[in-house]
Coordinates of C-alpha atoms and ligand atoms in Angstrom, one line a residue:
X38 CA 25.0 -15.3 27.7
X39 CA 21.8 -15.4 27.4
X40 CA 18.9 -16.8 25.0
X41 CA 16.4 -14.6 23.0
X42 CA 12.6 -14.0 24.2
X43 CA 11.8 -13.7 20.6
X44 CA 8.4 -11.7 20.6
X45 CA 8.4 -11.0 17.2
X46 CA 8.5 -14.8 15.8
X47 CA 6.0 -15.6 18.6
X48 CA 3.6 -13.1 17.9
X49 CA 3.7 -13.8 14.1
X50 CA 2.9 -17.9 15.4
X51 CA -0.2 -16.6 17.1
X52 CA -1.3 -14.2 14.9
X53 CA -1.3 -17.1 11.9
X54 CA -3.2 -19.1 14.9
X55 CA -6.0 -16.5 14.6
X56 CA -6.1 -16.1 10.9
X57 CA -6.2 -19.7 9.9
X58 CA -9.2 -20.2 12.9
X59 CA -10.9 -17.2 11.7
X60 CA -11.1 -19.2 7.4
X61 CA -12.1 -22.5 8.6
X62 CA -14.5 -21.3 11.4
X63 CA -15.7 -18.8 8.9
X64 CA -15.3 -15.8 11.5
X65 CA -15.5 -12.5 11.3
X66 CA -14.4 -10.7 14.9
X67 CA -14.5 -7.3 14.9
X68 CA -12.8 -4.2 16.6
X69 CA -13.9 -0.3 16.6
X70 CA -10.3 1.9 17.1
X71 CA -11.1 5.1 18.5
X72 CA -8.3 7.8 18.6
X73 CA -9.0 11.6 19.8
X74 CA -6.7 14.6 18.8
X75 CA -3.6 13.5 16.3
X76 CA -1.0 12.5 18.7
X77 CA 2.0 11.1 16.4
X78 CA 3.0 7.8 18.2
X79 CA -0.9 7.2 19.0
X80 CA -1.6 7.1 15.1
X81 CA 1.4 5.1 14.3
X82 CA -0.4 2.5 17.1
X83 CA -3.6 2.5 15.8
X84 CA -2.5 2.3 11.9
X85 CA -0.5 -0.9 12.9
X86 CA -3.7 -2.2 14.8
X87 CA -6.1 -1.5 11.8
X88 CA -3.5 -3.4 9.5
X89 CA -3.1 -6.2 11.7
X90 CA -7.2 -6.6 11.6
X91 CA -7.3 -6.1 7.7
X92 CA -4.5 -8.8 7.4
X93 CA -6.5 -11.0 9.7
X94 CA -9.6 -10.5 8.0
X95 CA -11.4 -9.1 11.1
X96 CA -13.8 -6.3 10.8
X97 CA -11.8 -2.8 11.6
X98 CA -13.6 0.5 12.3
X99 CA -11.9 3.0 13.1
X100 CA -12.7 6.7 14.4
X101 CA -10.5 9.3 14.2
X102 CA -12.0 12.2 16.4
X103 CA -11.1 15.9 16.5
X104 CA -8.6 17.1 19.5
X105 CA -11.8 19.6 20.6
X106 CA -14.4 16.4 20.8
X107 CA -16.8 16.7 23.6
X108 CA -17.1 14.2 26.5
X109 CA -20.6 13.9 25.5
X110 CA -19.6 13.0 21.7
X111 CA -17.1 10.6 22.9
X112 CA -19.7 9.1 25.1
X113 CA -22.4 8.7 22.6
X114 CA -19.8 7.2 19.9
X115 CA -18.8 4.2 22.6
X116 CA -22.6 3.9 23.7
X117 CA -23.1 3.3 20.0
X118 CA -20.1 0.6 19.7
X119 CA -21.3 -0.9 22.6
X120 CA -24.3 -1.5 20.7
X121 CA -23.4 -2.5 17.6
X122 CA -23.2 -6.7 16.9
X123 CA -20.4 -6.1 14.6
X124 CA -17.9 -5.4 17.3
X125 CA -16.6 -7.2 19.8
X126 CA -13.7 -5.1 21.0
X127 CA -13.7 -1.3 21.4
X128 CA -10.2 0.3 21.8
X129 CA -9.7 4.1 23.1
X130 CA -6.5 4.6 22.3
X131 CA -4.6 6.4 25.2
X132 CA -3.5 9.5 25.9
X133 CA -6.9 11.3 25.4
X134 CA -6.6 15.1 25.7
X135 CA -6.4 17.0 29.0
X136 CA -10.0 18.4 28.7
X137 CA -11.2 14.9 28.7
X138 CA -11.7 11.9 31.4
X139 CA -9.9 9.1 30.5
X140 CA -11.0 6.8 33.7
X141 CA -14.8 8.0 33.0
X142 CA -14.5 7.4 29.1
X143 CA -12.9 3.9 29.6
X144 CA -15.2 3.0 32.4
X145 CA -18.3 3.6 29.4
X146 CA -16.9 1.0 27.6
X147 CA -19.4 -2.2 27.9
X148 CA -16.7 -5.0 29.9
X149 CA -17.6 -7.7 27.3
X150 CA -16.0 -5.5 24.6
X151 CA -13.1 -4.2 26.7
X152 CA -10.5 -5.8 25.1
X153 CA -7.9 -4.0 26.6
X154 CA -8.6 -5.0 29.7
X155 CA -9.0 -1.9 31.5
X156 CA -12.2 -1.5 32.6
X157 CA -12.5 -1.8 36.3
X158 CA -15.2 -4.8 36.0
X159 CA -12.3 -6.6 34.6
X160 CA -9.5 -5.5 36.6
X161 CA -11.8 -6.6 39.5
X162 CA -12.1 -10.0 38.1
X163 CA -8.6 -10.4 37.5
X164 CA -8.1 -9.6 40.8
X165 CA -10.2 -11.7 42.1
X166 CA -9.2 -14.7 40.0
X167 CA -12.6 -14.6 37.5
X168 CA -12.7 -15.0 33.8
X169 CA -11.7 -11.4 32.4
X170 CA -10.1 -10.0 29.8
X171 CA -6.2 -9.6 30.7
X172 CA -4.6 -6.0 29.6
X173 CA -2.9 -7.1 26.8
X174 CA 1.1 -6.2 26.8
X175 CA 1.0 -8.2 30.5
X176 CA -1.1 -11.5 28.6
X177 CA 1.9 -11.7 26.2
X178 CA 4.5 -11.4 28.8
X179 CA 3.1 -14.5 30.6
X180 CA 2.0 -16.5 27.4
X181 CA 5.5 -15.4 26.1
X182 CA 7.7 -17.1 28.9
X183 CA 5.5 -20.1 28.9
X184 CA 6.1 -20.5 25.3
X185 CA 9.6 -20.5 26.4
X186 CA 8.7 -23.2 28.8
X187 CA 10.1 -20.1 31.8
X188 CA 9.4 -22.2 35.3
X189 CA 7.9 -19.3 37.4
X190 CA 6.1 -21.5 40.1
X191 CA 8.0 -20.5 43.7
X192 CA 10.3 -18.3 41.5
X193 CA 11.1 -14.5 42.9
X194 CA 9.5 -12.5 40.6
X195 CA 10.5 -8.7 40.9
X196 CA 8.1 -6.5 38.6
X197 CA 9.4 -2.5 38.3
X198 CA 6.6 -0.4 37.6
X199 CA 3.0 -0.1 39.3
X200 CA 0.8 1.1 36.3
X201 CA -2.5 -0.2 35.7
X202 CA -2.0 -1.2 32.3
X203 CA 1.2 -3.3 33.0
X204 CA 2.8 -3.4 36.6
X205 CA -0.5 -4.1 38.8
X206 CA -1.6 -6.7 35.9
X207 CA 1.8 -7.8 35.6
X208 CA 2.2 -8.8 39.3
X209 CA -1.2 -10.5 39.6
X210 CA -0.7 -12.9 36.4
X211 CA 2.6 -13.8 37.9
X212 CA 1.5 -14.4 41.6
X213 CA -1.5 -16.9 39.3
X214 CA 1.6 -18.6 38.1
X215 CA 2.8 -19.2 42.2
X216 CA 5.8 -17.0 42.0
X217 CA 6.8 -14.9 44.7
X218 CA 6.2 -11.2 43.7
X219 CA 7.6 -7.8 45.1
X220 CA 6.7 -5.2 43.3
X221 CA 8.5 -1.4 42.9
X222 CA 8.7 1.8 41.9
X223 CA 10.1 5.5 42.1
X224 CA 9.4 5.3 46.5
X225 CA 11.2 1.2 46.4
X226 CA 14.3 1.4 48.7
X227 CA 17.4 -0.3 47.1
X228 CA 16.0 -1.1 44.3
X229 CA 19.4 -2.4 42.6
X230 CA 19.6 -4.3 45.8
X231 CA 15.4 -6.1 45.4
X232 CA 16.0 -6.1 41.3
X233 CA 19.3 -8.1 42.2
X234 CA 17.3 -11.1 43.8
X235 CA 15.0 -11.6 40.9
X236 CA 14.9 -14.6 39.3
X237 CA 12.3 -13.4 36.8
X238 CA 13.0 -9.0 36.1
X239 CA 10.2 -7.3 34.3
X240 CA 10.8 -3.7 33.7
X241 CA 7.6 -1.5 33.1
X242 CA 9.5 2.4 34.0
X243 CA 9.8 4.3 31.1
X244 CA 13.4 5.4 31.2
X245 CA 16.2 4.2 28.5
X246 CA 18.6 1.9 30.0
X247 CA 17.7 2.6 33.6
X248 CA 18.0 -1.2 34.5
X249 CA 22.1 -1.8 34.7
X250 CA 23.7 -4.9 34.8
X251 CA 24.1 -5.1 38.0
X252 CA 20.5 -4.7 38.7
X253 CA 20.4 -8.2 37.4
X254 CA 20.9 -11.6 39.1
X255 CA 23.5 -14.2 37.1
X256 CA 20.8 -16.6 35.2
X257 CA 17.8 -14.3 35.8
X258 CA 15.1 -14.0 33.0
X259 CA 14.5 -10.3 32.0
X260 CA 11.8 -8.6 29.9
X261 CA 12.2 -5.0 29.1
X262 CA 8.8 -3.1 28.4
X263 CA 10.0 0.0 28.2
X264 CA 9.8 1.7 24.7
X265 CA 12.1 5.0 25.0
X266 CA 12.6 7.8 22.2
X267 CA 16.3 8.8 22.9
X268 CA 17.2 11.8 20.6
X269 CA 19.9 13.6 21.8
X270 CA 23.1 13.2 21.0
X271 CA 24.5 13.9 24.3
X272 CA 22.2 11.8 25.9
X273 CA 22.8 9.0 23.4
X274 CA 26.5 9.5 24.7
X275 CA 25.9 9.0 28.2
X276 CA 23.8 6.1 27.9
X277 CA 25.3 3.9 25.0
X278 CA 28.7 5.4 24.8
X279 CA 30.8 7.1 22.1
X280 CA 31.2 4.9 18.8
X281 CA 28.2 2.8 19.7
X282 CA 25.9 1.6 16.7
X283 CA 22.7 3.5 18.7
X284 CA 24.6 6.7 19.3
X285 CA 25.3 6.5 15.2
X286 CA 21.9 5.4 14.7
X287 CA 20.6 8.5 16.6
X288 CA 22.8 11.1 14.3
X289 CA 21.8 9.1 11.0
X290 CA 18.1 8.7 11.9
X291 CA 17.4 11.3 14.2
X292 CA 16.4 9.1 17.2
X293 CA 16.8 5.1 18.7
X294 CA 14.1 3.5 20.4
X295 CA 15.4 1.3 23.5
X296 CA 14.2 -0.3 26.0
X297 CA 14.3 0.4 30.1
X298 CA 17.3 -2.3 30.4
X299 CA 20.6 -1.6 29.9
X300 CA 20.8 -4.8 26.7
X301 CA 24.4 -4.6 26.8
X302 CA 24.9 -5.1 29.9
X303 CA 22.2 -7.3 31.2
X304 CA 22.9 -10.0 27.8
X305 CA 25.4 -11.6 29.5
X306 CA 24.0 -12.3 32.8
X307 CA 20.4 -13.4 32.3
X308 CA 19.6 -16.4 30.8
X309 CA 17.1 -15.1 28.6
X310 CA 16.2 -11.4 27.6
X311 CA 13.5 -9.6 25.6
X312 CA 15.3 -7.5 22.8
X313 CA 14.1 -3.8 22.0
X314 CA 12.3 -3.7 19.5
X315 CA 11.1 -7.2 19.0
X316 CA 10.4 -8.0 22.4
X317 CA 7.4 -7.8 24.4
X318 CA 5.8 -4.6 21.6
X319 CA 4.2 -7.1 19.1
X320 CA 2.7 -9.0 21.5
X321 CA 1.0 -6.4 22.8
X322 CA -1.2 -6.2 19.2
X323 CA -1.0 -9.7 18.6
X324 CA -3.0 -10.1 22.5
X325 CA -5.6 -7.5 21.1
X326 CA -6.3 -9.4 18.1
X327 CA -6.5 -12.5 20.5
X328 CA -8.4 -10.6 22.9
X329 CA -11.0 -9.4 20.0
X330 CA -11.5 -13.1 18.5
X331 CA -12.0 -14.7 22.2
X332 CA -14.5 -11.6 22.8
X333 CA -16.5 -12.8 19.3
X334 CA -16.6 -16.5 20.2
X335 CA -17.8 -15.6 23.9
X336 CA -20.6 -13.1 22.2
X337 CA -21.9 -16.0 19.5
X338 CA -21.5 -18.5 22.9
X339 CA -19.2 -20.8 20.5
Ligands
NAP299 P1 3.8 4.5 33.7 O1 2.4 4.4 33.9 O2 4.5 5.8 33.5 O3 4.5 3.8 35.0 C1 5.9 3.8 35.2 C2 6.2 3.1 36.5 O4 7.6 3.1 36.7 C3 5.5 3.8 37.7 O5 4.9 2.8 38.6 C4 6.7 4.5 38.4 O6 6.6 4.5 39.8 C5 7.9 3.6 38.0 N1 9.1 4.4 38.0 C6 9.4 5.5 37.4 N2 10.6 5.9 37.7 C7 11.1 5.0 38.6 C8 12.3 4.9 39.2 N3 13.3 5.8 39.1 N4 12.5 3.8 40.0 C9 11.6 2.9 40.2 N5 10.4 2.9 39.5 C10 10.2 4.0 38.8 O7 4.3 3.6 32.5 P2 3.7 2.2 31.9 O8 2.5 2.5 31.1 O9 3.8 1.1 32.8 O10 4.9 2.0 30.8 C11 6.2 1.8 31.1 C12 7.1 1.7 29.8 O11 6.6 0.6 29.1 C13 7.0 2.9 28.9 O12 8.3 3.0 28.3 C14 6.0 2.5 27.9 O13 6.2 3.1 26.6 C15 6.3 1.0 27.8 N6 5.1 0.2 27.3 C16 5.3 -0.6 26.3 C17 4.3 -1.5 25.9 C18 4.6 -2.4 24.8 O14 3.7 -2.9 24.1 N7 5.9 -2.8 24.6 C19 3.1 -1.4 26.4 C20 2.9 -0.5 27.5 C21 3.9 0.3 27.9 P3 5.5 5.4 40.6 O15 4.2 4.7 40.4 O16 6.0 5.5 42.0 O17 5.5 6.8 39.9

């Protein structure tokens, strides 16, 4: 049975960390938000971003752009951030729409106020072992299992998922740690069969419960990244079964939100897991925030 990667609690610790820094050092980080078009889940991320800076006392602009804005708009907004000695971090919160360039938007972004961690200055430097800022949802993965005091040096460490924002990051913060890393995805060969000989599982895929129990190893340590809006009922079925809580949750609510493993099934076989919600998600903001102050003590050279 295994023990609880409690995110939540965690994140809350570091987020006090900041604040009570922030009052006696008398500092005042600050981070511009900009979101284009009015995608639903991308306002509901950058609300909770602008709270968590208001509640932290850091300064918060935030930008709400139309969905028609012009590359050249967007550029001149970020050229203007990039200038401006209030702000240390400038988000762009992701998806853009089609009609713009999200590689050549991000890559505007001046690397000492890319707090994601996305530009390729500072993917480049994480690559190659340099100061940089780390993409934040891999950052809390890594600060989370050492907080848990997770051995990973000459541990197998199987990452699922390539993306840039967690699987590539992922894998490189783990192989700094001296574990053994494979990485997969949708072309991996047995995957059950490379998942199976993890003794650390990170799941970055985007699919509810794809990661079964027996995709786990007896005593492995699993973190689930996915975050997956399940909202049919027949769906719901399949995956979670009839009479489960999340199938009833799904026909009171509307919808659950789970993860890529399979909780049920993987709970009794790891040693420790990362719930859904309460997991690895509020680290992901409580990293920015970390990201943001570490960004305005670098910029004052304190
Ligand atoms: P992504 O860019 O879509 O990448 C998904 C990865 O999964 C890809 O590398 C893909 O392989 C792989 N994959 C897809 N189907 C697969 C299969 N059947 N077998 C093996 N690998 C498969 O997604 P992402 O940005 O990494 O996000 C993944 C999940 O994490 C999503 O649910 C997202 O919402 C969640 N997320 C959560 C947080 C948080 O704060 N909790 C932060 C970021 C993301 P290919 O490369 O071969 O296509």
């Amino acid at each position: 049975m295994a023990g609880i990667l409690d995110g939540k609690a965690f994140s809350k610790k570091i987020l006090e960390n900041i604040k009570e820094k922030c009052e006696k050092e008398g500092l005042k980080p600050g981070l511009a938000v900009i979101l284009v078009g009015d995608d639903p889940a991308s306002s509901v991320y950058v609300r909770m971003k602008e709270k968590r800076c208001k509640e932290l006392g850091f300064v918060s602009k935030g930008y709400k752009l139309p969905a028609d804005t012009k590359e050249e708009e967007l550029a001149s907004l970020i050229e203007k951030l990039n200038n401006d000695d209030e702000i240390d971090g400038i988000l762009l919160q992701l998806p853009l729409p089609s009609h713009l360039n999200s590689k050549k938007m991000l890559e505007l972004i001046s690397p000492e106020k890319d707090v994601d961690g996305f530009h390729p200055v500072n993917a480049g430097k994480l690559f190659t072992g340099q100061d940089a800022f780390i993409p934040c949802t891999p950052r809390g993965i890594i600060e989370l299992l050492k907080e848990y005091k997770i051995e990973m040096e000459g541990k197998n460490a199987v990452v699922i998922g390539r993306s840039n924002i967690v699987g590539k990051p992922m894998a490189i913060l783990l192989l700094n740690e001296n574990a053994t890393v494979t990485i997969c995805h949708s072309r991996t060969k047995d995957l059950k069969e490379v998942a199976s000989q993890a003794d650390i599982l990170i799941a970055s895929i985007g699919r509810p419960y794809f990661v079964s129990g027996d995709f786990v190893k007896e005593g492995a340590v699993v973190v689930d990244v996915g975050v997956n809006r399940v909202d049919s009922i027949e769906q719901g079925e399949k995956l979670f079964g009839k009479g489960s809580e999340k199938l009833k949750k799904i026909k009171e609510k509307g919808y659950v939100l789970v993860g890529d493993v399979n909780y049920e099934e993987a709970f009794p076989k790891a040693s420790f897991i990362t719930p859904v919600p309460g997991g690895v998600g509020p680290l992901t903001i409580a990293m920015l925030m970390k990201n943001t102050l570490e960004s305005h003590l670098r910029r004052k050279n304190r």
